[in-house]
């Protein structure tokens, strides 16, 4: 009987020790996971701090922190993809607004011009992303120079679009113009941030 009780007691001790070990491993894993996630977000926040619109930069990229980690190339590529997605959705929204009517004269002309330059912006951003996918140490300078040129051109296109709407009569289709201007301004800000991150990457390469 005593042997059985001792054996049972020893089994409970072993089980308790194993449980403590398992819990310790789990807690250590969770702590390391938190540290890993925190380092990713700190990297993104730090990188965004030197952009023109740091808050927008951070909020647009932090959701991709697990993918970006602390890799500046992935950060830059993600910023370009986020910008391209915004430009495409804005272009689609403008096309819908244009078909719905309600615009005439200078407003209609401004909308058409804006759609054309935004299409150019989409093309330039797409080229930049394609070029980034071929980035290597051996072609780094030439590739980054091309990307900087294309994204700078995209930013110019975005600005041209917003400027065109600012010059139209404020009394005509104001709600449409406000909606378009707001979306294009965000695209321009995302493009500006992407260009800043591209410049960071280019200047930080040894």
Backbone as a printed PyTorch tensor [residue, N CA C, xyz], in Angstrom:
tensor([[[  0.8310,  -1.2080,   0.0000],
         [  0.0000,   0.0000,   0.0000],
         [  0.8620,   1.2520,   0.0000]],

        [[  1.9150,   1.2730,   0.9150],
         [  2.7840,   2.4570,   0.9740],
         [  3.5040,   2.6420,  -0.3580]],

        [[  3.9480,   1.5160,  -0.9700],
         [  4.6550,   1.6030,  -2.2560],
         [  3.7500,   2.2040,  -3.3250]],

        [[  2.5020,   1.7790,  -3.3110],
         [  1.5390,   2.3030,  -4.2950],
         [  1.3220,   3.7890,  -4.0980]],

        [[  1.2410,   4.1980,  -2.8150],
         [  1.0330,   5.6250,  -2.5300],
         [  2.2400,   6.4500,  -2.9460]],

        [[  3.4450,   5.9150,  -2.6690],
         [  4.6660,   6.6270,  -3.0550],
         [  4.7600,   6.7310,  -4.5730]],

        [[  4.4180,   5.6240,  -5.2480],
         [  4.4620,   5.6090,  -6.7140],
         [  3.4800,   6.6280,  -7.2910]],

        [[  2.2920,   6.6720,  -6.6910],
         [  1.2850,   7.6310,  -7.1420],
         [  1.7530,   9.0540,  -6.9140]],

        [[  2.3910,   9.2610,  -5.7610],
         [  2.8880,  10.6000,  -5.4340],
         [  3.9870,  11.0160,  -6.3940]],

        [[  4.8790,  10.0830,  -6.7000],
         [  5.9660,  10.3750,  -7.6390],
         [  5.4190,  10.6990,  -9.0300]],

        [[  4.3990,   9.9740,  -9.4310],
         [  3.7870,  10.2120, -10.7370],
         [  3.1900,  11.6130, -10.8150]],

        [[  2.5510,  12.0050,  -9.7060],
         [  1.9620,  13.3540,  -9.6620],
         [  3.0540,  14.4150,  -9.7350]],

        [[  4.1780,  14.1730,  -9.0480],
         [  5.2960,  15.1250,  -9.0580],
         [  5.8630,  15.2680, -10.4670]],

        [[  6.0500,  14.1180, -11.1270],
         [  6.5720,  14.1250, -12.4890],
         [  5.6230,  14.8740, -13.4160]],

        [[  4.3170,  14.6090, -13.2470],
         [  3.3100,  15.2780, -14.0800],
         [  3.3280,  16.7790, -13.8450]],

        [[  3.4920,  17.1710, -12.5740],
         [  3.5320,  18.5960, -12.2350],
         [  4.7530,  19.2580, -12.8370]],

        [[  5.8960,  18.5720, -12.7340],
         [  7.1280,  19.1210, -13.2980],
         [  7.0110,  19.2820, -14.8070]],

        [[  6.4540,  18.2460, -15.4640],
         [  6.2690,  18.3150, -16.9230],
         [  5.3420,  19.4650, -17.3050]],

        [[  4.2900,  19.6790, -16.5080],
         [  3.3500,  20.7580, -16.7720],
         [  4.0440,  22.1070, -16.6570]],

        [[  4.8670,  22.2380, -15.6080],
         [  5.6070,  23.4980, -15.4170],
         [  6.5400,  23.7530, -16.5830]],

        [[  7.2370,  22.6720, -17.0410],
         [  8.1520,  22.8110, -18.1750],
         [  7.4040,  23.2410, -19.4320]],

        [[  6.2780,  22.5900, -19.6940],
         [  5.4740,  22.9150, -20.8850],
         [  4.9940,  24.3540, -20.8320]],

        [[  4.4760,  24.7660, -19.6690],
         [  3.9870,  26.1420, -19.5200],
         [  5.1140,  27.1460, -19.6880]],

        [[  6.2940,  26.7940, -19.1770],
         [  7.4470,  27.6820, -19.3130],
         [  7.8310,  27.8400, -20.7830]],

        [[  7.8370,  26.7200, -21.5060],
         [  8.1620,  26.7680, -22.9340],
         [  7.1370,  27.6150, -23.6920]],

        [[  5.8660,  27.4170, -23.3610],
         [  4.7960,  28.1790, -24.0250],
         [  4.9500,  29.6630, -23.7390]],

        [[  5.1790,  30.0050, -22.4650],
         [  5.3180,  31.4110, -22.0820],
         [  6.5260,  32.0540, -22.7480]],

        [[  7.6320,  31.2920, -22.8230],
         [  8.8290,  31.8140, -23.4880],
         [  8.5590,  32.0390, -24.9740]],

        [[  7.8370,  31.0930, -25.5820],
         [  7.5010,  31.2300, -26.9910],
         [  6.6180,  32.4360, -27.2460]],

        [[  5.6370,  32.6430, -26.3740],
         [  4.7460,  33.7880, -26.5200],
         [  5.5080,  35.0900, -26.3210]],

        [[  6.4230,  35.1090, -25.3570],
         [  7.2150,  36.3140, -25.0940],
         [  8.0940,  36.6520, -26.2910]],

        [[  8.7340,  35.6080, -26.8690],
         [  9.5660,  35.8370, -28.0430],
         [  8.7220,  36.3000, -29.2240]],

        [[  7.5030,  35.7280, -29.3290],
         [  6.6020,  36.1490, -30.4010],
         [  6.2180,  37.6070, -30.2650]],

        [[  5.9480,  38.0290, -29.0300],
         [  5.6030,  39.4350, -28.7960],
         [  6.7800,  40.3460, -29.1130]],

        [[  7.9780,  39.9150, -28.7020],
         [  9.1710,  40.7100, -28.9890],
         [  9.4040,  40.8180, -30.4960]],

        [[  9.1720,  39.7070, -31.2100],
         [  9.3400,  39.6910, -32.6590],
         [  8.3660,  40.6500, -33.3300]],

        [[  7.0890,  40.5760, -32.9060],
         [  6.0790,  41.4640, -33.4890],
         [  6.3790,  42.9150, -33.1560]],

        [[  6.8450,  43.1550, -31.9320],
         [  7.1410,  44.5200, -31.5140],
         [  8.3040,  45.0930, -32.3150]],

        [[  9.3270,  44.2710, -32.5450],
         [ 10.4740,  44.7610, -33.3230],
         [ 10.0530,  45.1050, -34.7490]],

        [[  9.1000,  44.3480, -35.3040],
         [  8.5970,  44.6370, -36.6440],
         [  7.8920,  45.9840, -36.6960]],

        [[  7.0160,  46.2340, -35.7330],
         [  6.2660,  47.4900, -35.7220],
         [  7.1700,  48.6730, -35.4100]],

        [[  8.1590,  48.4650, -34.5490],
         [  9.1220,  49.5310, -34.2390],
         [  9.9070,  49.8910, -35.4990]],

        [[ 10.2890,  48.8770, -36.2700],
         [ 11.0180,  49.1140, -37.5200],
         [ 10.1730,  49.9350, -38.4950]],

        [[  8.9050,  49.5740, -38.6210],
         [  8.0210,  50.2900, -39.5420],
         [  7.8190,  51.7340, -39.0680]],

        [[  7.5750,  51.9040, -37.7930],
         [  7.3620,  53.2570, -37.2570],
         [  8.6120,  54.1220, -37.4480]],

        [[  9.7680,  53.5340, -37.1830],
         [ 11.0210,  54.2680, -37.3280],
         [ 11.2670,  54.6550, -38.7870]],

        [[ 11.0170,  53.7090, -39.6890],
         [ 11.2170,  53.9790, -41.1190],
         [ 10.2520,  55.0500, -41.6150]],

        [[  9.0300,  55.0220, -41.1030],
         [  8.0040,  55.9800, -41.5380],
         [  8.2300,  57.3870, -40.9650]],

        [[  9.0140,  57.4780, -39.9090],
         [  9.1750,  58.7630, -39.2210],
         [  9.8030,  59.8380, -40.1080]],

        [[ 10.5540,  59.4180, -41.1220],
         [ 11.2140,  60.3950, -41.9930],
         [ 10.4220,  60.6570, -43.2810]],

        [[  9.2330,  60.0720, -43.3970],
         [  8.3960,  60.3410, -44.5680],
         [  7.5960,  61.6200, -44.3510]],

        [[  6.9730,  62.1060, -45.4040],
         [  6.2010,  63.3540, -45.3080],
         [  4.9240,  63.1630, -44.5050]],

        [[  4.3380,  61.9790, -44.5780],
         [  3.0880,  61.6840, -43.8760],
         [  3.2820,  60.4140, -43.0230]],

        [[  3.9980,  60.5470, -41.9200],
         [  4.3800,  59.3660, -41.1240],
         [  3.2130,  58.5710, -40.5550]],

        [[  2.1490,  59.2500, -40.1430],
         [  1.0000,  58.5360, -39.5830],
         [  0.3460,  57.6460, -40.6350]],

        [[  0.1190,  58.1900, -41.8170],
         [ -0.4660,  57.4100, -42.9140],
         [  0.4730,  56.2840, -43.3160]],

        [[  1.7400,  56.5750, -43.3370],
         [  2.7420,  55.5580, -43.6750],
         [  2.6340,  54.3810, -42.7130]],

        [[  2.6050,  54.6760, -41.4260],
         [  2.5700,  53.6100, -40.4220],
         [  1.2700,  52.8100, -40.5010]],

        [[  0.1360,  53.4980, -40.5460],
         [ -1.1520,  52.7930, -40.5420],
         [ -1.3520,  51.9620, -41.8070]],

        [[ -0.7710,  52.3950, -42.9060],
         [ -0.9360,  51.6510, -44.1630],
         [ -0.0200,  50.4330, -44.2370]],

        [[  1.0450,  50.4250, -43.4330],
         [  2.0270,  49.3430, -43.5170],
         [  2.0310,  48.3970, -42.3280]],

        [[  1.5810,  48.8690, -41.1600],
         [  1.7000,  48.0360, -39.9560],
         [  0.8800,  46.7520, -40.0650]],

        [[ -0.1850,  46.7720, -40.8320],
         [ -1.0040,  45.5580, -41.0030],
         [ -0.2360,  44.4700, -41.7660]],

        [[  0.8660,  44.8710, -42.4070],
         [  1.6930,  43.9150, -43.1430],
         [  2.9990,  43.6250, -42.4030]],

        [[  3.0230,  43.9270, -41.1110],
         [  4.2600,  43.8140, -40.3230],
         [  4.8330,  42.4050, -40.3200]],

        [[  3.9680,  41.3990, -40.2600],
         [  4.4480,  40.0140, -40.2230],
         [  5.1900,  39.6460, -41.5050]],

        [[  4.7880,  40.2300, -42.6140],
         [  5.4590,  39.9820, -43.8920],
         [  6.7260,  40.8230, -44.0170]],

        [[  6.6270,  42.1000, -43.6470],
         [  7.7540,  43.0290, -43.7830],
         [  8.8910,  42.6750, -42.8410]],

        [[  8.5350,  42.3090, -41.5980],
         [  9.5040,  42.0570, -40.5320],
         [ 10.4060,  43.2890, -40.3790]],

        [[ 11.7090,  43.1500, -40.5350],
         [ 12.5950,  44.3160, -40.4490],
         [ 13.4330,  44.4310, -41.7170]],

        [[ 12.8150,  44.0490, -42.8340],
         [ 13.5020,  44.0340, -44.1210],
         [ 13.1650,  45.2940, -44.9170]],

        [[ 14.1340,  46.1760, -45.1770],
         [ 13.8500,  47.4230, -45.8910],
         [ 13.3810,  47.2260, -47.3280]],

        [[ 13.8290,  46.1450, -47.9670],
         [ 13.3790,  45.8800, -49.3390],
         [ 11.9030,  45.4780, -49.3390]],

        [[ 11.5210,  44.6100, -48.4050],
         [ 10.1170,  44.2180, -48.2850],
         [  9.2490,  45.4010, -47.8670]],

        [[  9.7870,  46.2640, -47.0230],
         [  9.0550,  47.4670, -46.6070],
         [  8.7630,  48.3480, -47.8160]],

        [[  9.7760,  48.5870, -48.6210],
         [  9.6230,  49.4350, -49.8090],
         [  8.6690,  48.8050, -50.8170]],

        [[  8.8260,  47.5170, -51.0510],
         [  7.9420,  46.8280, -51.9820],
         [  6.4930,  46.8500, -51.5330]],

        [[  6.2920,  46.6710, -50.2340],
         [  4.9240,  46.7050, -49.6950],
         [  4.3220,  48.0970, -49.8340]],

        [[  5.1150,  49.1190, -49.5710],
         [  4.6270,  50.5030, -49.7180],
         [  4.1960,  50.7680, -51.1500]],

        [[  4.9500,  50.2560, -52.1050],
         [  4.5850,  50.4370, -53.5110],
         [  3.2940,  49.6880, -53.8450]],

        [[  3.1580,  48.4800, -53.3430],
         [  1.9480,  47.6970, -53.6060],
         [  0.7140,  48.3330, -52.9800]],

        [[  0.8530,  48.8530, -51.7560],
         [ -0.2590,  49.5410, -51.0910],
         [ -0.6580,  50.7790, -51.8950]],

        [[  0.3370,  51.5070, -52.3890],
         [  0.0730,  52.7100, -53.1870],
         [ -0.6240,  52.3560, -54.4950]],

        [[ -0.1300,  51.3080, -55.1570],
         [ -0.7460,  50.8770, -56.4180],
         [ -2.1950,  50.4560, -56.2070]],

        [[ -2.4570,  49.7260, -55.1290],
         [ -3.8220,  49.2960, -54.8270],
         [ -4.7370,  50.4900, -54.6330]],

        [[ -4.2510,  51.5040, -53.9250],
         [ -5.0440,  52.7140, -53.6930],
         [ -5.2900,  53.4630, -55.0000]],

        [[ -4.2610,  53.5420, -55.8390],
         [ -4.4020,  54.2320, -57.1240],
         [ -5.4150,  53.5280, -58.0220]],

        [[ -5.3830,  52.1990, -58.0380],
         [ -6.3290,  51.4450, -58.8670],
         [ -7.7640,  51.6130, -58.3760]],

        [[ -7.9620,  51.5400, -57.0570],
         [ -9.3180,  51.6730, -56.5190],
         [ -9.8480,  53.0860, -56.7320]],

        [[ -8.9580,  54.0730, -56.6410],
         [ -9.3670,  55.4650, -56.8800],
         [ -9.7300,  55.6650, -58.3400]],

        [[ -8.9460,  55.0860, -59.2280],
         [ -9.2300,  55.1810, -60.6590],
         [-10.5850,  54.5580, -60.9840]],

        [[-10.8750,  53.4050, -60.3730],
         [-12.1620,  52.7360, -60.5980],
         [-13.3190,  53.5840, -60.0670]],

        [[-13.1240,  54.2070, -58.9000],
         [-14.1690,  55.0520, -58.3090],
         [-14.4320,  56.2670, -59.1870]],

        [[-13.3710,  56.8350, -59.7370],
         [-13.5290,  58.0040, -60.6120],
         [-14.2720,  57.6310, -61.8860]],

        [[-13.9740,  56.4590, -62.4070],
         [-14.6580,  55.9960, -63.6170],
         [-16.1490,  55.8420, -63.3540]],

        [[-16.5030,  55.3260, -62.1710],
         [-17.9090,  55.1650, -61.7940],
         [-18.5900,  56.5240, -61.6630]],

        [[-17.9040,  57.4650, -61.0330],
         [-18.4600,  58.8120, -60.8690],
         [-18.6720,  59.4920, -62.2170]],

        [[-17.7140,  59.3090, -63.1140],
         [-17.8110,  59.9370, -64.4310],
         [-19.0080,  59.3970, -65.2080]],

        [[-19.2560,  58.0850, -65.0930],
         [-20.3840,  57.4800, -65.8140],
         [-21.7350,  57.8730, -65.2130]],

        [[-21.7240,  58.2090, -63.9240],
         [-22.9910,  58.5340, -63.2690],
         [-23.5270,  59.9010, -63.6630]],

        [[-22.6870,  60.7060, -64.3220],
         [-23.1340,  62.0320, -64.7450],
         [-23.0080,  63.0480, -63.6300]],

        [[-23.6140,  64.2050, -63.8220],
         [-23.5610,  65.2560, -62.8110],
         [-22.4030,  66.2020, -62.9950]],

        [[-21.5390,  65.9320, -63.9740],
         [-20.4030,  66.8010, -64.2560],
         [-20.5460,  67.4060, -65.6440]],

        [[-20.1290,  68.6230, -65.7650],
         [-20.1930,  69.2700, -67.0680],
         [-19.1000,  70.3280, -67.1590]],

        [[-18.8230,  70.7650, -68.3630],
         [-17.8610,  71.8410, -68.5640],
         [-16.4810,  71.5320, -68.0140]],

        [[-15.9520,  72.4690, -67.2300],
         [-14.5930,  72.3430, -66.7110],
         [-14.4670,  71.1680, -65.7320]],

        [[-15.5480,  70.8640, -65.0140],
         [-15.4990,  69.7310, -64.0800],
         [-15.3080,  68.4220, -64.8290]],

        [[-16.0650,  68.2430, -65.9130],
         [-15.9570,  67.0210, -66.7060],
         [-14.5710,  66.8980, -67.3250]],

        [[-14.0380,  68.0310, -67.7790],
         [-12.7020,  68.0330, -68.3760],
         [-11.6460,  67.6880, -67.3250]],

        [[-11.8190,  68.2590, -66.1190],
         [-10.8700,  67.9800, -65.0350],
         [-10.9090,  66.5100, -64.6450]],

        [[-12.0990,  65.9380, -64.6090],
         [-12.2410,  64.5200, -64.2830],
         [-11.5470,  63.6620, -65.3280]],

        [[-11.7450,  63.9770, -66.5950],
         [-11.1230,  63.2090, -67.6750],
         [ -9.6040,  63.3020, -67.6070]],

        [[ -9.1130,  64.5400, -67.3950],
         [ -7.6580,  64.7300, -67.3000],
         [ -7.0910,  63.9440, -66.1160]],

        [[ -7.8080,  63.9920, -65.0140],
         [ -7.3680,  63.3150, -63.8040],
         [ -7.3070,  61.8000, -64.0230]],

        [[ -8.3070,  61.2670, -64.6820],
         [ -8.3390,  59.8280, -64.9530],
         [ -7.1700,  59.4180, -65.8430]],

        [[ -6.8210,  60.2760, -66.7860],
         [ -5.7220,  59.9600, -67.7020],
         [ -4.3760,  59.9600, -66.9790]],

        [[ -4.1310,  60.9930, -66.1670],
         [ -2.8350,  61.0510, -65.4700],
         [ -2.7560,  59.9930, -64.3730]],

        [[ -3.9050,  59.6550, -63.7790],
         [ -3.8950,  58.6010, -62.7640],
         [ -3.6040,  57.2440, -63.4040]],

        [[ -4.0740,  57.0610, -64.6330],
         [ -3.7510,  55.8350, -65.3710],
         [ -2.2440,  55.7510, -65.6160]],

        [[ -1.6450,  56.9040, -65.9070],
         [ -0.1880,  56.9500, -66.0730],
         [  0.5070,  56.5960, -64.7560]],

        [[ -0.0390,  57.0990, -63.6620],
         [  0.5250,  56.8140, -62.3420],
         [  0.4760,  55.3200, -62.0410]],

        [[ -0.6460,  54.6950, -62.3530],
         [ -0.7910,  53.2480, -62.1460],
         [  0.2520,  52.4890, -62.9560]],

        [[  0.4560,  52.9040, -64.1860],
         [  1.4380,  52.2420, -65.0510],
         [  2.8530,  52.4010, -64.4870]],

        [[  3.1720,  53.5820, -64.0160],
         [  4.5130,  53.8420, -63.4780],
         [  4.7570,  53.0800, -62.1720]],

        [[  3.7510,  52.9990, -61.3430],
         [  3.8800,  52.2330, -60.1000],
         [  4.0240,  50.7470, -60.3970]],

        [[  3.2890,  50.2670, -61.3930],
         [  3.3810,  48.8640, -61.7880],
         [  4.7880,  48.5340, -62.2960]],

        [[  5.3570,  49.4350, -63.0980],
         [  6.7270,  49.2500, -63.5720],
         [  7.7110,  49.2160, -62.4100]],

        [[  7.4980,  50.0840, -61.4420],
         [  8.3880,  50.1550, -60.2800],
         [  8.3750,  48.8470, -59.4980]],

        [[  7.1790,  48.3080, -59.2900],
         [  7.0520,  47.0410, -58.5540],
         [  7.7160,  45.9080, -59.3230]],

        [[  7.5240,  45.8880, -60.6390],
         [  8.1610,  44.8670, -61.4600],
         [  9.6770,  44.9620, -61.3930]],

        [[ 10.1840,  46.1740, -61.4030],
         [ 11.6240,  46.3840, -61.3320],
         [ 12.1810,  45.9770, -59.9690]],

        [[ 11.4350,  46.2800, -58.9120],
         [ 11.8720,  45.9250, -57.5600],
         [ 11.9930,  44.4130, -57.3980]],

        [[ 11.1710,  43.6720, -58.1120],
         [ 11.2130,  42.2030, -57.9910],
         [ 12.5010,  41.6280, -58.5530]],

        [[ 13.2220,  42.4170, -59.3620],
         [ 14.4830,  41.9600, -59.9430],
         [ 15.6870,  42.6070, -59.2660]],

        [[ 15.4490,  43.2240, -58.1210],
         [ 16.5300,  43.9230, -57.4190],
         [ 17.5780,  42.9350, -56.8980]],

        [[ 18.8180,  43.1810, -57.2670],
         [ 19.9350,  42.3720, -56.8130],
         [ 21.0860,  43.3030, -56.4140]],

        [[ 22.0470,  42.7680, -55.7090],
         [ 23.2210,  43.5620, -55.3380],
         [ 23.9470,  44.0520, -56.5780]],

        [[ 23.9980,  43.2090, -57.5950],
         [ 24.7370,  43.5400, -58.8140],
         [ 24.0890,  44.6540, -59.6340]],

        [[ 22.7660,  44.8180, -59.5180],
         [ 22.0800,  45.8460, -60.3210],
         [ 21.3970,  46.8930, -59.4450]],

        [[ 21.8190,  46.9840, -58.1900],
         [ 21.1060,  47.7870, -57.2060],
         [ 20.9710,  49.2590, -57.6300]],

        [[ 22.0710,  49.8900, -57.9530],
         [ 22.0430,  51.3330, -58.2500],
         [ 21.1800,  51.6570, -59.4580]],

        [[ 21.3550,  50.8960, -60.5330],
         [ 20.5680,  51.1530, -61.7350],
         [ 19.0870,  50.9090, -61.5170]],

        [[ 18.7650,  49.8370, -60.8130],
         [ 17.3590,  49.5070, -60.5340],
         [ 16.7120,  50.5750, -59.6660]],

        [[ 17.3970,  50.9700, -58.6130],
         [ 16.8300,  51.9770, -57.7080],
         [ 16.6650,  53.3170, -58.4090]],

        [[ 17.5740,  53.6390, -59.3020],
         [ 17.4610,  54.8860, -60.0620],
         [ 16.2110,  54.8820, -60.9380]],

        [[ 15.9480,  53.7450, -61.5800],
         [ 14.7450,  53.6210, -62.4130],
         [ 13.4830,  53.7290, -61.5560]],

        [[ 13.4970,  53.0480, -60.4160],
         [ 12.3300,  53.0710, -59.5260],
         [ 12.0710,  54.4840, -59.0180]],

        [[ 13.1180,  55.1800, -58.6370],
         [ 12.9700,  56.5630, -58.1650],
         [ 12.3750,  57.4480, -59.2500]],

        [[ 12.8330,  57.2560, -60.4840],
         [ 12.3220,  58.0590, -61.6050],
         [ 10.8410,  57.8080, -61.8330]],

        [[ 10.4380,  56.5250, -61.8430],
         [  9.0370,  56.1840, -62.1130],
         [  8.1090,  56.6460, -60.9870]],

        [[  8.5280,  56.4670, -59.7560],
         [  7.6600,  56.8590, -58.6380],
         [  7.5800,  58.3910, -58.5360]],

        [[  8.6570,  59.0760, -58.8600],
         [  8.6160,  60.5390, -58.9080],
         [  7.6260,  61.0150, -59.9660]],

        [[  7.6250,  60.3340, -61.1110],
         [  6.6750,  60.6720, -62.1870],
         [  5.2460,  60.4000, -61.7360]],

        [[  5.0400,  59.2890, -61.0140],
         [  3.7050,  58.9690, -60.5050],
         [  3.2250,  60.0420, -59.5370]],

        [[  4.1130,  60.5210, -58.6920],
         [  3.7480,  61.5790, -57.7440],
         [  3.3800,  62.8650, -58.4760]],

        [[  4.0970,  63.1770, -59.5420],
         [  3.7740,  64.3570, -60.3560],
         [  2.3940,  64.2150, -60.9770]],

        [[  2.0730,  63.0150, -61.4530],
         [  0.7500,  62.7680, -62.0340],
         [ -0.3520,  62.9610, -60.9880]],

        [[ -0.1270,  62.4300, -59.7900],
         [ -1.1210,  62.5690, -58.7190],
         [ -1.3650,  64.0360, -58.3880]],

        [[ -0.2880,  64.8020, -58.3200],
         [ -0.3940,  66.2360, -58.0000],
         [ -1.1040,  66.9890, -59.1080]],

        [[ -0.8280,  66.6130, -60.3480],
         [ -1.4950,  67.2410, -61.5000],
         [ -3.0050,  67.0460, -61.4120]],

        [[ -3.4190,  65.8670, -60.9890],
         [ -4.8410,  65.5590, -60.8580],
         [ -5.4970,  66.4410, -59.8020]],

        [[ -4.9020,  66.5350, -58.6260],
         [ -5.4970,  67.3400, -57.5450],
         [ -5.5050,  68.8100, -57.9140]],

        [[ -4.4590,  69.2760, -58.5720],
         [ -4.3970,  70.6910, -58.9790],
         [ -5.5030,  71.0180, -59.9720]],

        [[ -5.7800,  70.0610, -60.8720],
         [ -6.8230,  70.2950, -61.8680],
         [ -8.1850,  70.4870, -61.2400]],

        [[ -8.4790,  69.7450, -60.1870],
         [ -9.7710,  69.8810, -59.5240],
         [ -9.8540,  71.1410, -58.6740]],

        [[ -8.7410,  71.6040, -58.1770],
         [ -8.7530,  72.8290, -57.3720],
         [ -9.0740,  74.0490, -58.2180]],

        [[ -8.8260,  73.9610, -59.5170],
         [ -9.0230,  75.1030, -60.4080],
         [-10.4220,  75.1550, -61.0190]],

        [[-11.2490,  74.1510, -60.7390],
         [-12.5930,  74.1480, -61.3050],
         [-13.5380,  74.9590, -60.4330]],

        [[-14.6670,  75.4510, -60.9890],
         [-15.6120,  76.2610, -60.2060],
         [-16.1200,  75.5110, -58.9860]],

        [[-16.0840,  76.1200, -57.8170],
         [-16.4650,  75.4450, -56.5710],
         [-17.9670,  75.2130, -56.4630]],

        [[-18.7570,  75.8860, -57.2830],
         [-20.2030,  75.7730, -57.1760],
         [-20.7730,  74.5740, -57.9310]],

        [[-19.9570,  73.9480, -58.7430],
         [-20.4580,  72.8690, -59.5960],
         [-20.0100,  71.5120, -59.0560]],

        [[-20.9780,  70.6190, -58.7910],
         [-20.7030,  69.2370, -58.3790],
         [-19.6580,  69.1720, -57.2700]],

        [[-19.8320,  70.0010, -56.2420],
         [-18.8430,  70.0930, -55.1730],
         [-18.6560,  68.7570, -54.4470]],

        [[-19.7600,  68.0210, -54.2500],
         [-19.6450,  66.7460, -53.5400],
         [-18.7950,  65.7420, -54.3050]],

        [[-18.9490,  65.7350, -55.6410],
         [-18.1550,  64.8350, -56.4750],
         [-16.6880,  65.2380, -56.4220]],

        [[-16.4310,  66.5300, -56.5620],
         [-15.0510,  67.0040, -56.5560],
         [-14.3760,  66.7340, -55.2150]],

        [[-15.1190,  66.9100, -54.1380],
         [-14.5530,  66.6670, -52.8030],
         [-14.1820,  65.1970, -52.6330]],

        [[-15.0680,  64.3230, -53.1000],
         [-14.8070,  62.8880, -52.9910],
         [-13.5840,  62.4870, -53.8080]],

        [[-13.5150,  62.9890, -55.0300],
         [-12.3870,  62.6670, -55.9050],
         [-11.0970,  63.2360, -55.3370]],

        [[-11.1450,  64.5020, -54.9330],
         [ -9.9450,  65.1540, -54.4180],
         [ -9.4040,  64.4250, -53.1950]],

        [[-10.3140,  64.0080, -52.3160],
         [ -9.8870,  63.3210, -51.1010],
         [ -9.1650,  62.0200, -51.4080]],

        [[ -9.6920,  61.2660, -52.3470],
         [ -9.0870,  59.9790, -52.6930],
         [ -7.7540,  60.1670, -53.4070]],

        [[ -7.6910,  61.1490, -54.3120],
         [ -6.4520,  61.3700, -55.0510],
         [ -5.3670,  61.9290, -54.1350]],

        [[ -5.7640,  62.7660, -53.1950],
         [ -4.7980,  63.2970, -52.2240],
         [ -4.1710,  62.1550, -51.4350]],

        [[ -4.9930,  61.1840, -51.0420],
         [ -4.4480,  60.0390, -50.3050],
         [ -3.4790,  59.2350, -51.1710]],

        [[ -3.8170,  59.0530, -52.4470],
         [ -2.9060,  58.3600, -53.3550],
         [ -1.5880,  59.1290, -53.4500]],

        [[ -1.6780,  60.4450, -53.5670],
         [ -0.4770,  61.2700, -53.6580],
         [  0.3680,  61.1550, -52.3930]],

        [[ -0.2850,  61.1380, -51.2460],
         [  0.4400,  61.0260, -49.9830],
         [  1.1070,  59.6570, -49.8420]],

        [[  0.4060,  58.6060, -50.2380],
         [  0.9970,  57.2670, -50.2180],
         [  2.1850,  57.1810, -51.1780]],

        [[  2.0380,  57.8150, -52.3370],
         [  3.1280,  57.8250, -53.3180],
         [  4.3380,  58.5700, -52.7720]],

        [[  4.0860,  59.6960, -52.1250],
         [  5.1630,  60.4750, -51.5060],
         [  5.8910,  59.6600, -50.4500]],

        [[  5.1270,  58.9480, -49.6330],
         [  5.7340,  58.1070, -48.5990],
         [  6.5520,  56.9790, -49.2120]],

        [[  6.0080,  56.3520, -50.2540],
         [  6.7290,  55.2670, -50.9270],
         [  8.0450,  55.7810, -51.5050]],

        [[  8.0090,  56.9660, -52.0860],
         [  9.2240,  57.5510, -52.6550],
         [ 10.2560,  57.8280, -51.5610]],

        [[  9.7980,  58.2950, -50.4100],
         [ 10.7100,  58.5460, -49.2900],
         [ 11.3690,  57.2530, -48.8280]],

        [[ 10.6070,  56.1690, -48.7650],
         [ 11.1590,  54.8770, -48.3570],
         [ 12.1180,  54.3330, -49.4180]],

        [[ 11.8090,  54.5830, -50.6780],
         [ 12.7030,  54.1910, -51.7680],
         [ 14.0350,  54.9270, -51.6420]],

        [[ 13.9600,  56.2240, -51.3660],
         [ 15.1760,  57.0180, -51.1910],
         [ 15.9850,  56.5300, -49.9900]],

        [[ 15.2800,  56.1570, -48.9140],
         [ 15.9590,  55.6020, -47.7490],
         [ 16.7330,  54.3430, -48.1220]],

        [[ 16.0630,  53.4740, -48.8620],
         [ 16.6920,  52.2180, -49.2730],
         [ 17.8970,  52.4800, -50.1770]],

        [[ 17.7360,  53.3970, -51.1260],
         [ 18.8190,  53.7120, -52.0510],
         [ 20.0130,  54.3180, -51.3240]],

        [[ 19.7510,  55.2200, -50.3960],
         [ 20.8370,  55.9060, -49.6850],
         [ 21.4870,  55.0120, -48.6200]],

        [[ 20.7390,  54.0220, -48.1340],
         [ 21.2710,  53.1610, -47.0810],
         [ 22.0620,  51.9860, -47.5870]],

        [[ 22.0700,  51.7740, -48.9070],
         [ 22.8130,  50.6320, -49.4600],
         [ 24.2990,  50.9290, -49.4620]],

        [[ 25.1130,  49.9990, -48.9650],
         [ 26.5710,  50.2350, -48.9170],
         [ 27.2040,  50.3500, -50.3040]]])
